[in-house]
Short mmCIF file of C-alpha atoms and ligand atoms in Angstrom, two decimals:
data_model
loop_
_atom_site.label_atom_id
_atom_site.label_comp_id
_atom_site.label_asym_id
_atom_site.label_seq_id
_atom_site.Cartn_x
_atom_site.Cartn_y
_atom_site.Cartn_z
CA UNK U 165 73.40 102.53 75.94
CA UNK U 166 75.88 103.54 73.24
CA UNK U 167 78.90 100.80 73.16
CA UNK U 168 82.22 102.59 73.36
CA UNK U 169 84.76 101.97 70.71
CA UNK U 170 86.65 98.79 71.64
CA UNK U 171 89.93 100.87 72.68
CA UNK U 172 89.01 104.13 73.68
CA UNK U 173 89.25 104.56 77.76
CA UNK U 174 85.34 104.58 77.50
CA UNK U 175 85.67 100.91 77.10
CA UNK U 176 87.94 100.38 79.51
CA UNK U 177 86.27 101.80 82.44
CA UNK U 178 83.30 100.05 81.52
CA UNK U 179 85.19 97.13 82.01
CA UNK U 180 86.77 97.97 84.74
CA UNK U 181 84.58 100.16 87.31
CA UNK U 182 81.91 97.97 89.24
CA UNK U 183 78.96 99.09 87.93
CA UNK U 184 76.82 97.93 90.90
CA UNK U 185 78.57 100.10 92.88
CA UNK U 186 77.69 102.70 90.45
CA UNK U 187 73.94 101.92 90.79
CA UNK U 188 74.44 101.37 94.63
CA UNK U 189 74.42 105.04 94.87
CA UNK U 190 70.72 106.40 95.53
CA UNK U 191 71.79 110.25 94.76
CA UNK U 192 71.09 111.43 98.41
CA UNK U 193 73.40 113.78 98.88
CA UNK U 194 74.91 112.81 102.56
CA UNK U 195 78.26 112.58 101.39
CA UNK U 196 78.18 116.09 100.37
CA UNK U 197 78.75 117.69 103.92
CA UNK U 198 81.37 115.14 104.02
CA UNK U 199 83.81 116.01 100.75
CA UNK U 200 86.44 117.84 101.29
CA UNK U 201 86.67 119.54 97.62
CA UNK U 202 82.87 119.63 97.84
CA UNK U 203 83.34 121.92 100.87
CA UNK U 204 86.08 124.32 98.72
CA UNK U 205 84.49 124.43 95.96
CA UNK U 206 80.99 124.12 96.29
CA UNK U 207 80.49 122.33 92.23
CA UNK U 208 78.67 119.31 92.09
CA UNK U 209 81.58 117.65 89.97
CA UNK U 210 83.39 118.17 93.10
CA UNK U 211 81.51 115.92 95.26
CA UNK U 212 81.57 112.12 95.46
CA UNK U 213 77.86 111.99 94.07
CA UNK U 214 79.25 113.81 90.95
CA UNK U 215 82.27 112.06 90.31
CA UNK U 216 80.17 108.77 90.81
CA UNK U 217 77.39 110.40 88.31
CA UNK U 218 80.43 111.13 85.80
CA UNK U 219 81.51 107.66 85.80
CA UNK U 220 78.15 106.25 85.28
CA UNK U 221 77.46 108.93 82.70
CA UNK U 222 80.68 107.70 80.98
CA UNK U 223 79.87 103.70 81.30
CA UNK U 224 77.05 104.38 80.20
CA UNK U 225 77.95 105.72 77.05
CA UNK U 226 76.47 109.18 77.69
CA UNK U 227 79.75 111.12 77.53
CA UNK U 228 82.88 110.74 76.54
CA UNK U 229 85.77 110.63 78.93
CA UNK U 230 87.07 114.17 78.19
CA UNK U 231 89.68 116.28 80.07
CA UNK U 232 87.11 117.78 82.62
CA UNK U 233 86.09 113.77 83.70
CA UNK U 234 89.85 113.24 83.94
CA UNK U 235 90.52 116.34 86.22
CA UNK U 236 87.56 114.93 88.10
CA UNK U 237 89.12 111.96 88.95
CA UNK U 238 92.52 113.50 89.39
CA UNK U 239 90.58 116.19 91.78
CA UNK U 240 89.24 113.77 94.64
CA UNK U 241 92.19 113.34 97.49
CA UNK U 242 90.93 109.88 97.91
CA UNK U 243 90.12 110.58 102.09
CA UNK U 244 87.33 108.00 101.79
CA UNK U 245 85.41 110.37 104.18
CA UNK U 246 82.29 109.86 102.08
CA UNK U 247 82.12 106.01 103.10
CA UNK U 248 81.30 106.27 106.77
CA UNK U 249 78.72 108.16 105.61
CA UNK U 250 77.04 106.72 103.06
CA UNK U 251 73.43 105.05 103.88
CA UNK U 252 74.04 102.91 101.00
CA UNK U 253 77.55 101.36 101.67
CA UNK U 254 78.63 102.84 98.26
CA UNK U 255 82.55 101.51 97.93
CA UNK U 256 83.58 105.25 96.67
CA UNK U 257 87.76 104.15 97.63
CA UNK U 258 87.08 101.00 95.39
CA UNK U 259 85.42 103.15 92.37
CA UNK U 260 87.82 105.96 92.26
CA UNK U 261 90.97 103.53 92.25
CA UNK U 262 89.03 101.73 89.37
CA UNK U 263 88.25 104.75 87.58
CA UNK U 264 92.27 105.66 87.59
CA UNK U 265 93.37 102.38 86.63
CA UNK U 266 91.37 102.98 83.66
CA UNK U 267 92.73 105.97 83.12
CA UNK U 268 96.29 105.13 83.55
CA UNK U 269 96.22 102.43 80.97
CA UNK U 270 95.15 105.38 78.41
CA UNK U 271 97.99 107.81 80.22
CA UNK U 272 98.51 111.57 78.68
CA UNK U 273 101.32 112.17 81.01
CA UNK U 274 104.11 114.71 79.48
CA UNK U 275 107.80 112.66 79.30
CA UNK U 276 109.08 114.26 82.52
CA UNK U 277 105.99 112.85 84.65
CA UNK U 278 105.45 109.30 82.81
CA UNK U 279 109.98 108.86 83.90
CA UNK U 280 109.07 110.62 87.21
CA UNK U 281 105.85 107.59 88.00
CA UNK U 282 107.85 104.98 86.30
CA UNK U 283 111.32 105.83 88.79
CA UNK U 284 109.14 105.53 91.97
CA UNK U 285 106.49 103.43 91.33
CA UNK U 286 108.80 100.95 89.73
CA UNK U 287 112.29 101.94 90.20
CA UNK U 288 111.99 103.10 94.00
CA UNK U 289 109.33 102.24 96.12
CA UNK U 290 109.47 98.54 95.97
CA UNK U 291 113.42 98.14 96.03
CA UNK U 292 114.73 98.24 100.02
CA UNK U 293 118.51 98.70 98.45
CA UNK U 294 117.36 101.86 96.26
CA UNK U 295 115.39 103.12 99.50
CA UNK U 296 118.54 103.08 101.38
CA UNK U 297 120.28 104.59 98.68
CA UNK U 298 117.91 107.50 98.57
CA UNK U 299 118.21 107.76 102.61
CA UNK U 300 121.81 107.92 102.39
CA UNK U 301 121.54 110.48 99.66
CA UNK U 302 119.34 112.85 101.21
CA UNK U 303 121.37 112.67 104.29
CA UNK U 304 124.01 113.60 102.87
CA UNK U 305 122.35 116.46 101.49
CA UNK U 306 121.03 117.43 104.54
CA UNK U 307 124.16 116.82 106.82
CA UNK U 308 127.41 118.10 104.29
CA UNK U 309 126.44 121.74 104.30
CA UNK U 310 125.09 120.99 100.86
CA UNK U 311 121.42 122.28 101.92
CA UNK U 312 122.86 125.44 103.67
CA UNK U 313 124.66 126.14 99.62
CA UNK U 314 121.40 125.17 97.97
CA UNK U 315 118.77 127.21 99.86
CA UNK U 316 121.98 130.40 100.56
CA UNK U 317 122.48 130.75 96.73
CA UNK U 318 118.88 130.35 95.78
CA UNK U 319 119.30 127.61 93.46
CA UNK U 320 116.34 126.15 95.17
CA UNK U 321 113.89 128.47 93.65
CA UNK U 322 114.09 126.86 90.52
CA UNK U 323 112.55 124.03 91.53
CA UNK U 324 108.80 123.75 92.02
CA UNK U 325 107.11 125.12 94.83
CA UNK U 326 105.72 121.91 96.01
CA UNK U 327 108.77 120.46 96.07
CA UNK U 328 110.64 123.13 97.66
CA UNK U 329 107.98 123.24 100.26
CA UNK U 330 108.49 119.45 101.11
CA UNK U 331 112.43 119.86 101.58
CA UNK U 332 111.96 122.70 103.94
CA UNK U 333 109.99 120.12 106.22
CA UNK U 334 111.94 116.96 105.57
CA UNK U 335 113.01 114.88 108.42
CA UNK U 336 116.75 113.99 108.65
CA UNK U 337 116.55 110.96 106.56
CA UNK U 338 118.67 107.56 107.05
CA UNK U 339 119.66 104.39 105.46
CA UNK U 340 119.14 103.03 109.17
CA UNK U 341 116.07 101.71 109.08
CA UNK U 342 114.34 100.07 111.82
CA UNK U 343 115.89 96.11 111.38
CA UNK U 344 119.57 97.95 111.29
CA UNK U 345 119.08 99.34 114.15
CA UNK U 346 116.88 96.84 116.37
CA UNK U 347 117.48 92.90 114.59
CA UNK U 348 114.48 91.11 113.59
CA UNK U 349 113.20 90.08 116.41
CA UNK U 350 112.53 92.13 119.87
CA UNK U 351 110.80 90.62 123.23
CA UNK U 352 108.01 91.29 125.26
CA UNK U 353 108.41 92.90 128.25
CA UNK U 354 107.12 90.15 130.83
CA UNK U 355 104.55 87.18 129.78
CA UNK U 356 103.93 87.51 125.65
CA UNK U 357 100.55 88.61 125.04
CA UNK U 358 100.91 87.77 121.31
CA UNK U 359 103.63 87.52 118.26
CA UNK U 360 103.07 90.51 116.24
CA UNK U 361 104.85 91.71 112.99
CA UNK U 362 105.58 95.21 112.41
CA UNK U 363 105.35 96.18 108.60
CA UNK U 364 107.88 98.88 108.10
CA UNK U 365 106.59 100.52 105.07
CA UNK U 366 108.72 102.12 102.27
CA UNK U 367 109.87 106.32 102.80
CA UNK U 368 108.29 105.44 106.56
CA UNK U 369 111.53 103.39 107.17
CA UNK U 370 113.82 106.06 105.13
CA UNK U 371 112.06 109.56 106.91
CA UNK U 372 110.79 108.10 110.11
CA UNK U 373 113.00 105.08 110.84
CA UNK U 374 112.80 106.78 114.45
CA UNK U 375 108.61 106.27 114.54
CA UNK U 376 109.52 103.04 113.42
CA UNK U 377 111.94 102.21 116.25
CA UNK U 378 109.86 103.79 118.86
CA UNK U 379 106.83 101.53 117.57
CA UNK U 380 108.34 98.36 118.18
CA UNK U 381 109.86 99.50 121.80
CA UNK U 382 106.21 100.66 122.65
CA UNK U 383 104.74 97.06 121.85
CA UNK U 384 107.34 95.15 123.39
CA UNK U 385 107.05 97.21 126.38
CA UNK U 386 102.98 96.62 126.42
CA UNK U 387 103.64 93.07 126.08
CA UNK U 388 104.03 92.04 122.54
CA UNK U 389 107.12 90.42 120.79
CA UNK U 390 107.68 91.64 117.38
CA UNK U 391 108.90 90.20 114.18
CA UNK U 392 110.13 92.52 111.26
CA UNK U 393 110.43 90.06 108.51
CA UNK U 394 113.23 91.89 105.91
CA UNK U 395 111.64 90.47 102.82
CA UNK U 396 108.22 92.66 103.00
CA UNK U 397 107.98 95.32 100.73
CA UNK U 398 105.97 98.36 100.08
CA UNK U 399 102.17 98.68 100.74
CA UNK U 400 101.37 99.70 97.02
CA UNK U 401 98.98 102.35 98.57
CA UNK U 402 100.17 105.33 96.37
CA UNK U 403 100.53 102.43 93.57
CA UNK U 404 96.85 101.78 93.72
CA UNK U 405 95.64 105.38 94.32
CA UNK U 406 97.55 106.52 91.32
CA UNK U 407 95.67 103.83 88.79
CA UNK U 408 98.53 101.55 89.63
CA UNK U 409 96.43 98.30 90.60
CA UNK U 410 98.28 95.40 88.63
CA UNK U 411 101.83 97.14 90.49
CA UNK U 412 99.86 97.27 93.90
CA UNK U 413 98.39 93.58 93.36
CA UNK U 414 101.93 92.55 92.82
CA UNK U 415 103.53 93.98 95.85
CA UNK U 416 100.14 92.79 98.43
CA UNK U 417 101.12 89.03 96.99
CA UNK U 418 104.91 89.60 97.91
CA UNK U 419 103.66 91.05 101.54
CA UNK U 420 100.82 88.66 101.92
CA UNK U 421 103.58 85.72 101.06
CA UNK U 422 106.16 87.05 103.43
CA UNK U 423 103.71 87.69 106.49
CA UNK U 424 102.00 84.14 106.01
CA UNK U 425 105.12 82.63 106.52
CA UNK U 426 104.64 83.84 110.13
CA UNK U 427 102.35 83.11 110.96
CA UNK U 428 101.58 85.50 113.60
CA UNK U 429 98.44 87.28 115.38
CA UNK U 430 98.75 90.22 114.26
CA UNK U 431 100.19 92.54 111.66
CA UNK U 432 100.99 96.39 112.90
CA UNK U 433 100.64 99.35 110.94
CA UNK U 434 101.94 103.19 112.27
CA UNK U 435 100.67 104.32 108.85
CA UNK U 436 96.81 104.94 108.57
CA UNK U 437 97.95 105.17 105.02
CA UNK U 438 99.45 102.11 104.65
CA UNK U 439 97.34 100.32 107.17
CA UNK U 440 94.48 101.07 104.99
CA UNK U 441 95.66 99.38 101.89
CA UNK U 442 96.33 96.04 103.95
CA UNK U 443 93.53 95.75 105.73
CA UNK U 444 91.58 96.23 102.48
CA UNK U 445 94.38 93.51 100.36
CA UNK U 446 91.36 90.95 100.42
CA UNK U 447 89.43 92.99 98.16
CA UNK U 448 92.52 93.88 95.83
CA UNK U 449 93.28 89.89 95.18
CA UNK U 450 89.76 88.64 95.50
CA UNK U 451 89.53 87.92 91.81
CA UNK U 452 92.87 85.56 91.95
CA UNK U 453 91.89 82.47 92.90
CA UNK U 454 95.80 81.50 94.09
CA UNK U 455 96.24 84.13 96.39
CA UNK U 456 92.47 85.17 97.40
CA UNK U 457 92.46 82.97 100.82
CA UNK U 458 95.95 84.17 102.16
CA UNK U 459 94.87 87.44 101.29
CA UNK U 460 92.10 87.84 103.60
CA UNK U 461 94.09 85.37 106.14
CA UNK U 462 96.72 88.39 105.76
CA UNK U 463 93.93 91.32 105.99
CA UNK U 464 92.00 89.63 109.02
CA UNK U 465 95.01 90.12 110.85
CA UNK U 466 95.87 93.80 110.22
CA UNK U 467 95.57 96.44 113.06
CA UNK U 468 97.16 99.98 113.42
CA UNK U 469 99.32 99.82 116.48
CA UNK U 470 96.61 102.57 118.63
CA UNK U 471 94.15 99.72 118.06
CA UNK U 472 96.28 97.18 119.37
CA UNK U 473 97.59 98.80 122.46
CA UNK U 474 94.29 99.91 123.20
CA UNK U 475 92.32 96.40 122.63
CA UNK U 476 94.81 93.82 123.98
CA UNK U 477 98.17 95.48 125.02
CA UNK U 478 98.93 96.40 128.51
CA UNK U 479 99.20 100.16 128.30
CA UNK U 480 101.75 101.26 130.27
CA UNK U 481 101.32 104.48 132.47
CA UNK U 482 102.54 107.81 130.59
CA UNK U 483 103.22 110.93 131.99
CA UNK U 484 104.10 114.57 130.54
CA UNK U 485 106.78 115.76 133.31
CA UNK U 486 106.70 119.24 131.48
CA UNK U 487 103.26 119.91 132.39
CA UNK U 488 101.44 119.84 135.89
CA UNK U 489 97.89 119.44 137.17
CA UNK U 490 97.18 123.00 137.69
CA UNK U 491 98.69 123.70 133.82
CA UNK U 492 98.15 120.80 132.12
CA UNK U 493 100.16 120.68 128.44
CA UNK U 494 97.50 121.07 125.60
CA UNK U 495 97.49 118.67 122.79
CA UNK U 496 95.38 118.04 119.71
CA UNK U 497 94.68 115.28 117.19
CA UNK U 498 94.53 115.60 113.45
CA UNK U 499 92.96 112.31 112.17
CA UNK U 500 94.23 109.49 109.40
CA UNK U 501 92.16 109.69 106.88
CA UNK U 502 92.59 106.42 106.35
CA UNK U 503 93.19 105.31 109.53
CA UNK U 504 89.43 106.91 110.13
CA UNK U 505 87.61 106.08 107.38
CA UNK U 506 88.69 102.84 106.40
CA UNK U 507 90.16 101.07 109.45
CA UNK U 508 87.56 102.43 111.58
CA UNK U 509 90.43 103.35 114.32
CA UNK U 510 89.77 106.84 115.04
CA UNK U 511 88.78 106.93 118.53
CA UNK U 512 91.93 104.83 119.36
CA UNK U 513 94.87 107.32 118.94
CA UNK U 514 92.45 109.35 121.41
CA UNK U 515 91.90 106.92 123.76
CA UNK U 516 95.56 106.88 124.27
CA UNK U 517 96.65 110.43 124.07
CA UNK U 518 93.91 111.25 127.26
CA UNK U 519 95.86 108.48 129.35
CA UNK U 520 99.24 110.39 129.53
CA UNK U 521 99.14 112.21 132.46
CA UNK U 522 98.54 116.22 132.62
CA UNK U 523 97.68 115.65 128.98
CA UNK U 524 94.71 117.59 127.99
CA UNK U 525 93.29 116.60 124.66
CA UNK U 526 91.55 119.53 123.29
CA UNK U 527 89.66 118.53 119.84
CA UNK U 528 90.31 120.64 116.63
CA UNK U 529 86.97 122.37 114.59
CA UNK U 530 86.83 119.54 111.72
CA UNK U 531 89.92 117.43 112.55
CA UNK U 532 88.18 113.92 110.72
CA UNK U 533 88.77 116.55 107.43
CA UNK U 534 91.34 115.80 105.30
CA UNK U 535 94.47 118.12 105.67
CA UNK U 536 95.66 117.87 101.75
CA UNK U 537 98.29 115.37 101.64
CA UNK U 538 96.76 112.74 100.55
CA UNK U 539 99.27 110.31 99.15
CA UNK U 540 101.15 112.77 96.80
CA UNK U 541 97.89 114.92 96.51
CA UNK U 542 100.56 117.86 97.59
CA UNK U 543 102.37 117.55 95.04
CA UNK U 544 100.05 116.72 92.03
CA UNK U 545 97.38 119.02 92.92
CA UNK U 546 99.40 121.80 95.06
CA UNK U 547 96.12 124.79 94.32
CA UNK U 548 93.50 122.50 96.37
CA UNK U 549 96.06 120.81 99.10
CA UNK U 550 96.97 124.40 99.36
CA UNK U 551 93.75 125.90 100.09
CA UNK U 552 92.42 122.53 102.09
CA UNK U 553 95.91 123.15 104.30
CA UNK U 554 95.16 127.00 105.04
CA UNK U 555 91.64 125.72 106.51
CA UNK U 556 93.07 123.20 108.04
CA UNK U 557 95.33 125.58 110.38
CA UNK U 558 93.21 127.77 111.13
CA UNK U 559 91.13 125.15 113.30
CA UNK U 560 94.94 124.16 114.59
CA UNK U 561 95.12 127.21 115.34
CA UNK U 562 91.90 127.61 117.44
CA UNK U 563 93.13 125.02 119.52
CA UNK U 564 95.90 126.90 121.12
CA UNK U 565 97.66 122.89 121.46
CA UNK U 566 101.59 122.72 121.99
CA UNK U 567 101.57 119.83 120.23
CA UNK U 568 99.74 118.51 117.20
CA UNK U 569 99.86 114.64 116.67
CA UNK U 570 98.49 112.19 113.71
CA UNK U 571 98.71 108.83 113.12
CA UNK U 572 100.35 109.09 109.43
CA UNK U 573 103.55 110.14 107.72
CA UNK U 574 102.18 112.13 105.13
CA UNK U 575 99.64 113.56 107.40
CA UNK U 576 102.65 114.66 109.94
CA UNK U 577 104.54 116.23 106.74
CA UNK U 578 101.82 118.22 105.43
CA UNK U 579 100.98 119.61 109.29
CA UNK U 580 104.44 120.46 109.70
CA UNK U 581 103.98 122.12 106.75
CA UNK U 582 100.63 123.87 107.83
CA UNK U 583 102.70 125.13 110.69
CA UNK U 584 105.46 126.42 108.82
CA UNK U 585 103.08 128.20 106.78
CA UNK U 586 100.57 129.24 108.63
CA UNK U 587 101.01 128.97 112.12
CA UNK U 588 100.04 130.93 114.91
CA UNK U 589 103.88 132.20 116.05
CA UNK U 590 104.12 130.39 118.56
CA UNK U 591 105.87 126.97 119.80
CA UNK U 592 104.12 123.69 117.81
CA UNK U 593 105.85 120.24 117.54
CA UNK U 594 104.05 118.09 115.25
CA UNK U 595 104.32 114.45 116.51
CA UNK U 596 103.17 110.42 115.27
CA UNK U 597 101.50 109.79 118.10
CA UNK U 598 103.92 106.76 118.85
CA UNK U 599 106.56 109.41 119.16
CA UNK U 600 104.76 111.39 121.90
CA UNK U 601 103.75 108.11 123.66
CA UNK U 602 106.80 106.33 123.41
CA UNK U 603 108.64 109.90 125.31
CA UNK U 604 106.47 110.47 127.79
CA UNK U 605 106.76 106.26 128.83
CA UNK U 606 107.15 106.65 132.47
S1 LIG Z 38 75.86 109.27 100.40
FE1 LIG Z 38 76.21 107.40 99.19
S2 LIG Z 38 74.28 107.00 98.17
FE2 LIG Z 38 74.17 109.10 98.90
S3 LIG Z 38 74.90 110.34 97.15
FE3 LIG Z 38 76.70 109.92 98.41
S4 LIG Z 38 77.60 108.05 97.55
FE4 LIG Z 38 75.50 108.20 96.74
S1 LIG Z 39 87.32 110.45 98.76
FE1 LIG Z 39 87.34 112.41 99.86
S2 LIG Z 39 87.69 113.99 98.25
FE2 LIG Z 39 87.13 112.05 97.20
S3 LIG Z 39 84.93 112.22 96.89
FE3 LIG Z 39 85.19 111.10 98.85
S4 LIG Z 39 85.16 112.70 100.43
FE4 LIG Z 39 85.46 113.74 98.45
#
């Protein structure tokens, strides 16, 4: 094995990656079928067995971390969909988030994207006051005629297409989130089953302060009283998938600290994407010995609200007055990634959806697939998320559903997207799944 040079980023993914993980993987190939930019592209690099091959090859000082091993890394969306089905429990999430730590601490971002990464990992995302800043910005934007100017004079074609795309889809936004609206604490309906506390997220509590809302009137109406402590902050998910991990570490102890405090049964998650990080926050602070054990006090304790309803709560009856036995409304799911892959919750959302009444659930070709958001996926890598999207509605499509649901924000942005774009010209309403619930409460 050749030794890197002491500070090239050779080095520092030796250091960093696990390299049992790396020899965990027995080159079998199941995880192929599995890959979404395996399945587009059909390249070897493309698959999780390559991109674990590259990062062996590069550890073990057999090639040099070049621009291709980079765009590799960049490439994968991160969907985790090659864990379930792995024979050898390879931790692909864990590698990938190592290997772009590694990177990041060797960056070759231009200017404009090192200020963009720095303003939200750093600047935004972590700061309530600046989130409710931004809310109150892009309302404004959205509700002074301003939007109408910038999209009639066609100012907005000067900004990226990516971005363009995601204000056409925006939710009105608000600097209401869900504690301005509801307190801090909200009853059970009847005898307490258990305390919960609901983590809000970051943008969730900006663009879907509404989900938020409806998520903590769902529990308390299934029998749980909820906390919202105002201290917690952001997940760190898009820290951590962007080779943030010492930013992400810093936010889980902030989260773990606050929700320890608590000391309650359970902490809720409407955000496969979020949920995912905190369930796995035992793993991101098992090598600090001062917050290890409240870490995996904090990630026992994590469960996406679906799971929760479904395993303790008592689900109240829901009904879709719109539709009738003899033409029942037609919905479909499009899965979490996350919420799949890594908190095992998939059949949940399911379970529910098939109790509302004259609901028929009618499954999508290939809905455990990845649609292409991703985290910010969209937006860094627009030519795959594009292509991954266009697949993706055309097995919407096939499903001749009224409504599509998920169980994540980005997930619901990117299908309202997909609709937008692609859609089959007729009616869709692209819902969280607590939204749809949470309506059709009898
Ligand atoms: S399924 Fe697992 S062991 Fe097999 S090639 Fe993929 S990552 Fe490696
Ligand atoms: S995380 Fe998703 S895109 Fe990345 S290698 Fe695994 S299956 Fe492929």
């Amino acid at each position: 094995m050749n030794r890197p040079d002491s500070n090239s980023l050779a080095r520092t993914l030796l250091e960093k990656l696990d390299y049992d993980q790396l020899t965990n993987c027995m080159r079998c190939g199941f995880c192929l079928p599995a890959c979404p930019t395996f399945k587009e592209t059909g390249l070897e690099p493309e698959s999780p067995r390559g991109r674990i091959a590259l990062m062996k090859a590069v550890a073990d000082g057999l090639m040099e971390p070049d621009d291709m091993f980079r765009d590799q890394m960049n490439h994968c969306l991160g969907c985790r969909a090659c864990e379930p089905v792995c024979p050898a429990d390879v931790k692909y999430g864990q590698l990938i988030e190592q290997a772009r730590d590694a990177i990041e601490d060797h960056p070759v971002h231009s200017p404009p994207v090192k200020g963009i990464r720095k303003l939200l990992f750093k600047g935004i995302f972590p700061h309530r006051n600046r989130l409710k800043s931004l809310g109150r910005t892009i309302n404004f934007y959205q509700t002074s005629g301003l939007r109408r100017l910038a999209r009639g004079t066609g100012i907005m074609r000067l900004i990226p297409k990516p971005l363009r795309d995601m204000e056409r889809i925006l939710p009105d936004a608000t600097a209401q989130g869900v504690i301005e609206q509801l307190g801090c604490v909200h009853p059970a309906k009847g005898t307490p089953i258990a305390r919960v506390a609901l983590f809000r997220g970051c943008i969730m509590d900006v663009i879907f302060a509404g989900t938020n809302v409806n998520t903590v009137k769902l529990l308390a109406e299934a029998g749980f009283e909820v906390v919202i402590p105002p201290e917690q902050t952001c997940c760190g998910a898009l820290h951590a998938h962007s080779g943030e991990l010492e930013l992400a570490r810093n936010l889980a102890r902030i989260n773990v600290k606050v929700f320890k405090e608590l000391n309650v049964d359970f902490v809720v998650s409407n955000a496969g994407g979020c949920g995912a990080l905190l369930v796995e926050y035992d793993h991101l602070l098992h090598e600090d010995e001062v917050w290890k054990e409240r870490a995996a006090w904090f990630a026992s304790r994590v469960v996406d609200i679906s799971k929760l309803l479904v395993e303790h709560g008592r689900i109240p009856a829901f009904a879709d007055s719109a539709a009738t036995v003899a033409e029942p409304m037609i919905v479909t799911y499009q899965d979490s990634c996350h919420l799949r892959n890594v908190m095992r919750s998939g059949s949940v959302p399911r379970q529910l959806i098939s109790q509302v009444a004259n609901v028929t659930l009618q499954e999508m070709k290939e809905a455990d697939r990845c649609c292409g958001s991703a985290g910010i996926y969209n937006l860094t890598q627009p030519e795959m998320a594009g292509k991954i999207l266009e697949h993706k509605m055309a097995n919407v499509n096939g499903t001749g559903a009224r409504y599509l649901l998920t169980s994540n924000p980005g997930c619901l942005l990117q299908m309202k997207l997909g609709v937008e774009l692609h859609g089959r010209g007729e009616p869709m309403e692209v819902k969280h799944v607590v939204d749809f619930l949470y309506e059709r409460l009898s």
